[in-house]
CSV table of C-alpha atoms in Angstrom, one decimal:
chain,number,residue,atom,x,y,z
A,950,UNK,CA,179.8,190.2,136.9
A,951,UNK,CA,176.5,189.0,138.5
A,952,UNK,CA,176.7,191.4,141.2
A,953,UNK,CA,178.0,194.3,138.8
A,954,UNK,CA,174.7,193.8,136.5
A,955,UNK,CA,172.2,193.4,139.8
A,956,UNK,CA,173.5,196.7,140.8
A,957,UNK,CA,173.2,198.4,137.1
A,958,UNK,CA,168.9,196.8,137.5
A,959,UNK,CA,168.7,198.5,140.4
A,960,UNK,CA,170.2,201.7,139.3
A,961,UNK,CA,168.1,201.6,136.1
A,962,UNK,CA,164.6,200.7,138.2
A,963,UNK,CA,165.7,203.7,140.2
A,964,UNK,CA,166.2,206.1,137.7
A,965,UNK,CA,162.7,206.9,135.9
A,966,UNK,CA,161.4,208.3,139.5
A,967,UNK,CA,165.1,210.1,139.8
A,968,UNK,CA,164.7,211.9,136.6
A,969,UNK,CA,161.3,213.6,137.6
A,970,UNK,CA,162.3,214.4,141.5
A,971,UNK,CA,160.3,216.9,142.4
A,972,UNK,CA,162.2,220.0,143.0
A,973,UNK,CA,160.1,221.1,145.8
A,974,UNK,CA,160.7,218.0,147.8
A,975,UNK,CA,162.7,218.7,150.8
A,976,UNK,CA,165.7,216.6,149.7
A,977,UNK,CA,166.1,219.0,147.0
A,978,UNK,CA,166.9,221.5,148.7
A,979,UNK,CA,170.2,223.1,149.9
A,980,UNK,CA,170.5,221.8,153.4
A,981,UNK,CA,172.6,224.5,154.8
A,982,UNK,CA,170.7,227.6,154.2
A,983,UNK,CA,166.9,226.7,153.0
A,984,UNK,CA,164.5,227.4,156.0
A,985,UNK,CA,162.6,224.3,155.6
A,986,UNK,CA,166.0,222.6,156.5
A,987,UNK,CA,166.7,224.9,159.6
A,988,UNK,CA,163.1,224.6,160.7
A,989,UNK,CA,163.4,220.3,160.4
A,990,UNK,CA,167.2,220.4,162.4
A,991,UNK,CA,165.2,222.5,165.2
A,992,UNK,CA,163.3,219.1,165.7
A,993,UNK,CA,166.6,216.7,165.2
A,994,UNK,CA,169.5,215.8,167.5
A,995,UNK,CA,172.6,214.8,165.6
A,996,UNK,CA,174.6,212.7,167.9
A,997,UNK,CA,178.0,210.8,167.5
A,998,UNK,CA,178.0,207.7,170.0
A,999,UNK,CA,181.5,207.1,169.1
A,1000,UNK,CA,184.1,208.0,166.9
A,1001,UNK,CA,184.0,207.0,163.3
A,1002,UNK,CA,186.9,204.1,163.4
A,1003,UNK,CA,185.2,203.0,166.6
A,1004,UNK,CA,182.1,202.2,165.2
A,1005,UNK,CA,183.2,201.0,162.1
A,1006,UNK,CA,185.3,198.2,163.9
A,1007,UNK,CA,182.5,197.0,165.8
A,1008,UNK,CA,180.3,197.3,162.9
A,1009,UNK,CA,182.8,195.3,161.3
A,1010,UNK,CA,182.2,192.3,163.6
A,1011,UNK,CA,178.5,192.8,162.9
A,1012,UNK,CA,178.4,192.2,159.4
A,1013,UNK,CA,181.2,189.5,159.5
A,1014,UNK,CA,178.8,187.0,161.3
A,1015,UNK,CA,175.7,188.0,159.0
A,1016,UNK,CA,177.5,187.4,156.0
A,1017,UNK,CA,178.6,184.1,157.4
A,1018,UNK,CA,175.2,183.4,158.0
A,1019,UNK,CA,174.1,184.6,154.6
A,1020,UNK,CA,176.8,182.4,153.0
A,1021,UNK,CA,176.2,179.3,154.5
A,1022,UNK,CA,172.4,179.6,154.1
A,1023,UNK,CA,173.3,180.2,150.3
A,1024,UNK,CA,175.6,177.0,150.0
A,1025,UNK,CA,173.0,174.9,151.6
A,1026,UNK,CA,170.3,175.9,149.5
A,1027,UNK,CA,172.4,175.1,146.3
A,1028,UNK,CA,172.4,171.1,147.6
A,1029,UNK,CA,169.4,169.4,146.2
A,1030,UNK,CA,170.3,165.8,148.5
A,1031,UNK,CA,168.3,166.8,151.8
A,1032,UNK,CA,171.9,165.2,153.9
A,1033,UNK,CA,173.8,167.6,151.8
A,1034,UNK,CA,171.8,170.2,152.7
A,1035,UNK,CA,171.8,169.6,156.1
A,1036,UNK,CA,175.7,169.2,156.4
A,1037,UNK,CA,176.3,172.3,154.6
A,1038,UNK,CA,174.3,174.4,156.5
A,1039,UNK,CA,175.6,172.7,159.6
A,1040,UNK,CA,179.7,172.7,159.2
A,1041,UNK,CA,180.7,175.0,156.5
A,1042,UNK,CA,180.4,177.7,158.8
A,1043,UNK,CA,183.7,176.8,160.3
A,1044,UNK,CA,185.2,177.2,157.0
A,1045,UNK,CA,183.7,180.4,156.2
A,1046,UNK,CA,184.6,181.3,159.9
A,1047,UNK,CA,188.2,180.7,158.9
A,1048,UNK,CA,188.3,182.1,155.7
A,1049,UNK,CA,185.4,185.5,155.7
A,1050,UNK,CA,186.8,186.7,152.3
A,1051,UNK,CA,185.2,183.3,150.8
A,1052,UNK,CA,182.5,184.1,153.1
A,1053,UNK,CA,181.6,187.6,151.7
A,1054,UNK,CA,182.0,187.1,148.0
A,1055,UNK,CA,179.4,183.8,148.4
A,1056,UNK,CA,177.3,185.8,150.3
A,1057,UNK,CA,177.0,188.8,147.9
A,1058,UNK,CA,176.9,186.8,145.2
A,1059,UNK,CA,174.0,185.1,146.9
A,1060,UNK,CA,172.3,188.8,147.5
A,1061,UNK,CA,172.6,189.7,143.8
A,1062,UNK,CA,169.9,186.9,143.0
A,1063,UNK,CA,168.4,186.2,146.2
A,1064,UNK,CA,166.2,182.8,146.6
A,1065,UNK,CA,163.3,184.3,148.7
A,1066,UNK,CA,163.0,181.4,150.8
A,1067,UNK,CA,166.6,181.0,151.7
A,1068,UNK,CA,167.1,185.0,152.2
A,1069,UNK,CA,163.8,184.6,154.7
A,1070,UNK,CA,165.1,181.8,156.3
A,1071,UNK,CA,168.3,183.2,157.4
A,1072,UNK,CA,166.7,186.5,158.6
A,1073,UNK,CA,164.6,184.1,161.0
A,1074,UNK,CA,167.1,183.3,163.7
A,1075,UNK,CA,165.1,182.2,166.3
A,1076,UNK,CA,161.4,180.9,166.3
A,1077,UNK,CA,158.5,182.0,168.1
A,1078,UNK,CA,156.8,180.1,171.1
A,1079,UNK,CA,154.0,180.9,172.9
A,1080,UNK,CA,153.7,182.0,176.2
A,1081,UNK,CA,151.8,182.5,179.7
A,1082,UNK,CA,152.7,184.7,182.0
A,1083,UNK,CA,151.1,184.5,185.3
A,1084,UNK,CA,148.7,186.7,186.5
A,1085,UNK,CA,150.5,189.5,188.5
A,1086,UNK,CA,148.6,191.5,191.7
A,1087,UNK,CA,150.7,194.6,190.6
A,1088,UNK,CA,148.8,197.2,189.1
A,1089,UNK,CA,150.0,199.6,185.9
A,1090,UNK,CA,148.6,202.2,184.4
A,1091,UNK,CA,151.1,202.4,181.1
A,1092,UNK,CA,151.4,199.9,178.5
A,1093,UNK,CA,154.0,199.8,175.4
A,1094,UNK,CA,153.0,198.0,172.4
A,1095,UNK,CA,155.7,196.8,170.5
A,1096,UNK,CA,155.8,195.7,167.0
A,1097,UNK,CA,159.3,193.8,165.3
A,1098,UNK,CA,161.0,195.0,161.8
A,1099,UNK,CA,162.2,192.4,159.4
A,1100,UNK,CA,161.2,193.7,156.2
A,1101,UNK,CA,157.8,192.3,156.5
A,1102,UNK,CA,159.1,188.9,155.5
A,1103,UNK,CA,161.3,187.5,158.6
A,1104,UNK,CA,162.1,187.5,162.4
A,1105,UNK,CA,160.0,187.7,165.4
A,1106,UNK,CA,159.4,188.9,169.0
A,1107,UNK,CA,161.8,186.3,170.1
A,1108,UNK,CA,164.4,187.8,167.4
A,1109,UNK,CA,164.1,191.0,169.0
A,1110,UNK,CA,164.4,190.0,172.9
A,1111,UNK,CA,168.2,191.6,172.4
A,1112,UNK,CA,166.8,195.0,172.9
A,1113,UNK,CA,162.8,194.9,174.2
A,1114,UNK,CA,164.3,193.0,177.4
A,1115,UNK,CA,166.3,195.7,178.4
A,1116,UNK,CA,163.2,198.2,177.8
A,1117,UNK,CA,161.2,196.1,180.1
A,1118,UNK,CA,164.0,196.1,183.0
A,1119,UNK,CA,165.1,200.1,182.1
A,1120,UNK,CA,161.0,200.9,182.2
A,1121,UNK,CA,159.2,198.7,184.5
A,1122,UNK,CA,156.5,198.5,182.0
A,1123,UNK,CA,154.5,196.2,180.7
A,1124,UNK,CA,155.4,195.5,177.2
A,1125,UNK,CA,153.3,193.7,174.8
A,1126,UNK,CA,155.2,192.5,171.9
A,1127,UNK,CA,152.9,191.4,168.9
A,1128,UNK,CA,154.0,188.6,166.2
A,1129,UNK,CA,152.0,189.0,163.1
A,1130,UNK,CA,151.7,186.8,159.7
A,1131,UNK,CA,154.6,187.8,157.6
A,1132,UNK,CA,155.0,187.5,153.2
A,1133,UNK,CA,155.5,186.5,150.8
A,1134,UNK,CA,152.7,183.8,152.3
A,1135,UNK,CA,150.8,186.6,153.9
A,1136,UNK,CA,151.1,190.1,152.1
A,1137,UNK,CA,149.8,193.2,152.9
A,1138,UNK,CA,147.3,194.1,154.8
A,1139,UNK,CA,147.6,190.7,156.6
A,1140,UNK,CA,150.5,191.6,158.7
A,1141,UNK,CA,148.7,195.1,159.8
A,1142,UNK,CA,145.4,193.4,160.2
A,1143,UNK,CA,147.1,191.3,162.8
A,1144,UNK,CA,148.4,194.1,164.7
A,1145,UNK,CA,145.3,196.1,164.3
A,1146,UNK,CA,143.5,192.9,165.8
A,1147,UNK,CA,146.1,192.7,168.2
A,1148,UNK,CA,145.8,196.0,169.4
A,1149,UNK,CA,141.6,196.5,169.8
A,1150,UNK,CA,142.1,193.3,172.0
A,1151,UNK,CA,145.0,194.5,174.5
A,1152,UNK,CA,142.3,197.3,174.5
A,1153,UNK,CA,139.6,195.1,175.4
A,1154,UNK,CA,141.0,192.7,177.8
A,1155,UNK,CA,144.2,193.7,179.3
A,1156,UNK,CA,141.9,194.7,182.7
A,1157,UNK,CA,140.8,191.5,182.7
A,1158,UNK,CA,143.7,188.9,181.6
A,1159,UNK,CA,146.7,191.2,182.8
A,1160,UNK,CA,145.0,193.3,185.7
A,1161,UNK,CA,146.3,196.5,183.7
A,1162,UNK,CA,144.1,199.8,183.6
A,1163,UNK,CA,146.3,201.7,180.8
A,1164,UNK,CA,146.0,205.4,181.2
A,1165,UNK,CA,148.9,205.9,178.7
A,1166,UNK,CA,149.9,204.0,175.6
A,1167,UNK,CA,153.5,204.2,173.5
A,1168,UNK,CA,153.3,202.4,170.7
A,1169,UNK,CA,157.0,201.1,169.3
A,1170,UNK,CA,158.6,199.9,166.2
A,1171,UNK,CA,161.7,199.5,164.2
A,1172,UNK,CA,162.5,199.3,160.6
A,1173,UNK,CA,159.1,197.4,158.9
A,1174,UNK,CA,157.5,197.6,162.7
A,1175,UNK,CA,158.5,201.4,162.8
A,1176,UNK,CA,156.2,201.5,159.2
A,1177,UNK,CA,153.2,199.1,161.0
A,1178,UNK,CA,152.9,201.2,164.3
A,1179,UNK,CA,152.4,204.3,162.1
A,1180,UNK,CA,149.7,202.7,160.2
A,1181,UNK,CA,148.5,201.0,162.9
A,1182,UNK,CA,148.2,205.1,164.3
A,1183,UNK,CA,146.6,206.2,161.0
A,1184,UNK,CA,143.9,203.2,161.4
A,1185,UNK,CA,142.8,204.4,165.2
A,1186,UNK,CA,142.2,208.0,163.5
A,1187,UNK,CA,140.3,206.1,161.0
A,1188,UNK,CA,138.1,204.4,162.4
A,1189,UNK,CA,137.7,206.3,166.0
A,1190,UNK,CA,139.7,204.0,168.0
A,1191,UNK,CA,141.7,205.1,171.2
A,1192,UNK,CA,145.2,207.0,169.6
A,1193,UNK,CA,148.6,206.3,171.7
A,1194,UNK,CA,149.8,209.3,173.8
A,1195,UNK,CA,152.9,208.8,171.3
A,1196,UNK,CA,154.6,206.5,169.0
A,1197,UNK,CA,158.5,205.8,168.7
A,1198,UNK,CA,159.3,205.0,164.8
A,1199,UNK,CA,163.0,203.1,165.0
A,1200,UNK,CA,164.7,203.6,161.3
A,1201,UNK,CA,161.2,202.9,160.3
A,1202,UNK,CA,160.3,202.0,156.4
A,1203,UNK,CA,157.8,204.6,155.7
A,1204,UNK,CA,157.8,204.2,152.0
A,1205,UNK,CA,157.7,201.1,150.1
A,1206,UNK,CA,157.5,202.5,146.9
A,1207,UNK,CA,160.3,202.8,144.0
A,1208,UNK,CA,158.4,205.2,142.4
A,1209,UNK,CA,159.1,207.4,145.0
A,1210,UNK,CA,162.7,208.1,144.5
A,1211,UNK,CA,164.8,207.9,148.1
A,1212,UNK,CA,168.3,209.2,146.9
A,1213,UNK,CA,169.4,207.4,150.0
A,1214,UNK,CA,168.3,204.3,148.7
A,1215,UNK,CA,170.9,204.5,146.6
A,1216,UNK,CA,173.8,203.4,149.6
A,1217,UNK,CA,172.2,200.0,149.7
A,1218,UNK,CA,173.9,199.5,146.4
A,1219,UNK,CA,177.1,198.3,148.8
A,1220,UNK,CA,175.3,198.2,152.2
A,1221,UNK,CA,176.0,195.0,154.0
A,1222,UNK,CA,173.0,194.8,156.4
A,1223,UNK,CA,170.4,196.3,153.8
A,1224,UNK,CA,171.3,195.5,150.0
A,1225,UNK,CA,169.5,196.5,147.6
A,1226,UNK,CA,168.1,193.5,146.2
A,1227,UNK,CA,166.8,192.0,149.6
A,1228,UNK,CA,165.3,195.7,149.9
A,1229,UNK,CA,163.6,195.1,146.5
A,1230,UNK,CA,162.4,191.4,147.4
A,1231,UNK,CA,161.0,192.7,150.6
A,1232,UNK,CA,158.7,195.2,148.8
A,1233,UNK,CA,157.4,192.5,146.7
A,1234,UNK,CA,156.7,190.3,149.1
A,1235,UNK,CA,154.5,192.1,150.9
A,1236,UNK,CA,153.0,194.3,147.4
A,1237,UNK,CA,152.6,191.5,145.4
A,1238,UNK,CA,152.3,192.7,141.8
A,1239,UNK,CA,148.7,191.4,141.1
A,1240,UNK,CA,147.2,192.8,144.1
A,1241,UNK,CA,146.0,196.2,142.3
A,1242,UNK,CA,147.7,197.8,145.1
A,1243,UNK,CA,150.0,201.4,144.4
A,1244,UNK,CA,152.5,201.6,147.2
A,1245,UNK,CA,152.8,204.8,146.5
A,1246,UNK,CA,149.6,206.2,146.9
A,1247,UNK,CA,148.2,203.7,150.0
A,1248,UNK,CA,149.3,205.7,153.1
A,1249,UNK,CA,148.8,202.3,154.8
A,1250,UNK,CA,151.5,200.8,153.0
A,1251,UNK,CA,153.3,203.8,152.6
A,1252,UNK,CA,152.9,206.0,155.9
A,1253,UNK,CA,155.4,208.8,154.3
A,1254,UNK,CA,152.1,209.6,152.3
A,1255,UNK,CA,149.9,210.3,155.5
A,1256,UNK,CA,147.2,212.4,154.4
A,1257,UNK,CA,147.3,216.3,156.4
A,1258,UNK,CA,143.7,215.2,157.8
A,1259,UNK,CA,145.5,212.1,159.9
A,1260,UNK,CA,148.6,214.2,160.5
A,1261,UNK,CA,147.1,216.9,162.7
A,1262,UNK,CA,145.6,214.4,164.6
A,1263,UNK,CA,148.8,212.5,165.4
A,1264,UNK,CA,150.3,212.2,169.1
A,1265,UNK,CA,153.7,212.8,170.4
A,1266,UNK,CA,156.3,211.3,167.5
A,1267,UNK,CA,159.5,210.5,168.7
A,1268,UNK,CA,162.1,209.4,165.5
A,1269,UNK,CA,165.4,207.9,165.6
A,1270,UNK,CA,167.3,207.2,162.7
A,1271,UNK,CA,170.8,206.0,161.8
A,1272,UNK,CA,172.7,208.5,158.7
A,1273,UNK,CA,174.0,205.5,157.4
A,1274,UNK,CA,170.9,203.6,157.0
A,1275,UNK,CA,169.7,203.5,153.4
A,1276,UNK,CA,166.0,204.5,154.6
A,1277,UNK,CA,167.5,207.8,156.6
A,1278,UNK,CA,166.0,210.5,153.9
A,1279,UNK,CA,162.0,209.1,154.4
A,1280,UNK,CA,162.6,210.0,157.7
A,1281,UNK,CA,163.7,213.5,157.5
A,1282,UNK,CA,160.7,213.9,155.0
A,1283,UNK,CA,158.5,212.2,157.9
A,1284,UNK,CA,159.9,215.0,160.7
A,1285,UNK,CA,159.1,217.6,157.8
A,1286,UNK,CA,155.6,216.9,157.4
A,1287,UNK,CA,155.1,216.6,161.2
A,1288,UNK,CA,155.8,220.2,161.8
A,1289,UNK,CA,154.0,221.7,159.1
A,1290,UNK,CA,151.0,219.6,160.8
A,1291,UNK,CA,151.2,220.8,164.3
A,1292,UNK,CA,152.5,217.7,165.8
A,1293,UNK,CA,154.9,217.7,168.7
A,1294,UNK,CA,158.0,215.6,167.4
A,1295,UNK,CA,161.6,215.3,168.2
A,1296,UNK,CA,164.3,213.1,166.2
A,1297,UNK,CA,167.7,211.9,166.8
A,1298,UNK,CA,170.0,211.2,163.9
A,1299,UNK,CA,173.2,209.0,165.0
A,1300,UNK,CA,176.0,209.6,162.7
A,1301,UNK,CA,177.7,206.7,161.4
A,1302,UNK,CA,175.2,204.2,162.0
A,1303,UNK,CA,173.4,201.3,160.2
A,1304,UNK,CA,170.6,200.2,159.7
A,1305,UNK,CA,169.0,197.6,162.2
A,1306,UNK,CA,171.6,199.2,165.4
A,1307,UNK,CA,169.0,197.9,168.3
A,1308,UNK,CA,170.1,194.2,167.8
A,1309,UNK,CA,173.8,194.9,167.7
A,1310,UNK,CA,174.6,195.5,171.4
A,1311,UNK,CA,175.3,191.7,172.3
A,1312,UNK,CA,178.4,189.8,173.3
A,1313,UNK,CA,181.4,190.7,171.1
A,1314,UNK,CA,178.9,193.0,168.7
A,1315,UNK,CA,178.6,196.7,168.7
A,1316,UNK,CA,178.4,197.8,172.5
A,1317,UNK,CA,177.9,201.5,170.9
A,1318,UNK,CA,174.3,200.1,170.4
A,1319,UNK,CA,173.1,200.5,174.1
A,1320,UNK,CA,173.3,204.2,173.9
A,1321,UNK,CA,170.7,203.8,170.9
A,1322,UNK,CA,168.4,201.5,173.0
A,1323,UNK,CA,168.6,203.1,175.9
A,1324,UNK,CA,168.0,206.5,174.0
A,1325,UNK,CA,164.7,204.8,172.6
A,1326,UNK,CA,163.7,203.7,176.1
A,1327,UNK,CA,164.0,207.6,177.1
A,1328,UNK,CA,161.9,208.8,174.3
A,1329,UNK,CA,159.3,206.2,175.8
A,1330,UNK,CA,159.4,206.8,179.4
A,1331,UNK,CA,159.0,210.6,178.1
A,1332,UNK,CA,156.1,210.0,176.6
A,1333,UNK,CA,154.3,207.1,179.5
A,1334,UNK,CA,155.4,210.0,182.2
């Protein structure tokens, strides 16, 4: 019943905005024969890695091992003795291991009233350390600047290693990956200011520390990074700072408002990777409610809103998207405003998949996933070339 009446909230915070959809907005409009449609798929390659069953399967194993995680997070967060706690969190993994259906009710139970602490903690699977590298005699003229998702609130460079090592040994490039203060601690603009700051020092001093003269710059992000390295973009318009040659969104959140109604938003009623009400406790997190702030009428918070002025003066955009990804209809929306602003932009949609597909090609995950990161590292090398 809890999970029933999280869903029917959701459904009835969603609907005001449904009711007034603007009829003009591209999602209202008949896909098959309306020529903002045709003009949007001339920009967008719909591609199926692998059949249906296939990737469902794999997907399958996915989500098995995150709701474990979720579940035993949630059970050891219900102990108040700190040995209890501990014990939980340590061992009952083997019983939800043996036992997943246990392990997927707890967890979605969990999800319909999420703790935020305990939903952040599990989302942070590996911590940060800091890091030297030597001083190499090599010389490179491109540079990528990457920028982690985690819905603002969790994860890390470190997190992300899955996919941004095989970029580096695919590319040859020097990435810089940037960690930056995450909410509910640090809401917005903390996290962007970091990046921001981040970014004018690479500028600055990558000659110097790294012996790198960048002549080309990609800036790349997925899911709340894919939404940072857009603002980050609309920021060196701003203020007159040097623009990438082009940016590579990845499922990116591009609009962190309710009041903007996302049908699409509607699939993380049952999605297992997004739900709805970790989607929710992301937003506020990094909006908190007494901040004065509008989500949706910030373009910084919100890049979906990107004003025409900042559009026409945005590089090479190079989008990739999963169908099945509760964020997928911002994105078409993105591509859409992109053309009717000049810019030169190309998408790929992959049928069938998830949200959060760059961290799923490991041992025994979703091996379907390499095609997606090595498609990304394409789009990049396209743009550093």
């Amino acid at each position: 019943m809890k999970i029933v009446n999280s869903k029917l909230n959701t459904l009835c915070e969603f609907l005001p905005s449904a009711v007034i959809f603007d009829k003009e907005d591209l999602l209202s409009q008949d896909k098959i024969n309306n020529q903002r449609w045709i003009e949007v798929d001339k920009k967008i390659q719909y591609k199926q890695i692998a059949t249906t069953e296939q990737i469902k399967v794999s997907f399958k194993k996915i989500v098995k091992a995150i709701l474990i995680g979720n579940a035993v997070a949630a059970k050891g967060a219900e102990q108040k003795n700190s040995f209890l706690k501990s014990f939980y969190q340590n061992f009952s993994g083997i019983g939800y291991l043996l036992f997943s259906n246990k392990a997927e009710k707890r967890a979605h139970l969990f999800f319909a009233e999420p703790d935020t602490q305990t939903a952040i903690s599990n989302q942070n699977l590996m911590f940060n350390k800091t890091q030297k590298p030597d001083l190499k005699t090599q010389n490179f003229n491109q540079i990528i600047i990457h920028v982690h998702g985690g819905g603002f609130v969790a994860m890390g460079t470190r997190s992300h290693q899955v996919y941004s090592r095989k970029w580096a040994n695919l590319l040859n490039y020097p990435i810089f990956s940037i960690d930056y203060k995450k909410a509910p601690q640090n809401p917005y603009p903390e996290g962007l200011n970091d990046i921001w700051q981040a970014y004018n020092w690479i500028l600055n001093n990558v000659s110097t520390f790294f012996n790198i003269q960048p002549q080309k710059i990609v800036f790349v992000g997925d899911s709340a990074g894919g939404n940072l390295i857009i603002s980050l973009t609309l920021l060196c318009i701003k203020f007159g700072v040097r623009t990438p040659d082009g940016i590579v969104p990845i499922y990116p959140a591009l609009n962190c408002s309710i009041n903007f109604f996302t049908p699409s938003y509607l699939l993380s009623l049952d999605d297992q990777i997004l739900p709805h009400m970790f989607l929710k406790m992301c937003i506020n997190s990094y909006i908190k409610n007494d901040s004065g702030l509008d989500a949706s009428q910030d373009q910084y918070i919100s890049p979906i809103l990107a004003s025409e002025d900042f559009l026409k003066r945005f590089p090479k955009v190079r989008l990739s998207f999963g169908l099945c990804d509760p964020l997928n209809n911002d994105a078409f929306r993105f591509v859409e405003k992109l053309i009717q602003n000049g810019v030169d932009v190309k998408a790929i949609a992959y049928n069938d998949m998830p949200h959060g597909y760059l961290n799923y090609d490991v041992p025994g995950g979703m091996k379907y996933a390499a095609i997606c990161v090595e498609d990304a590292a394409i789009f990049m090398k396209e743009i550093l070339n």
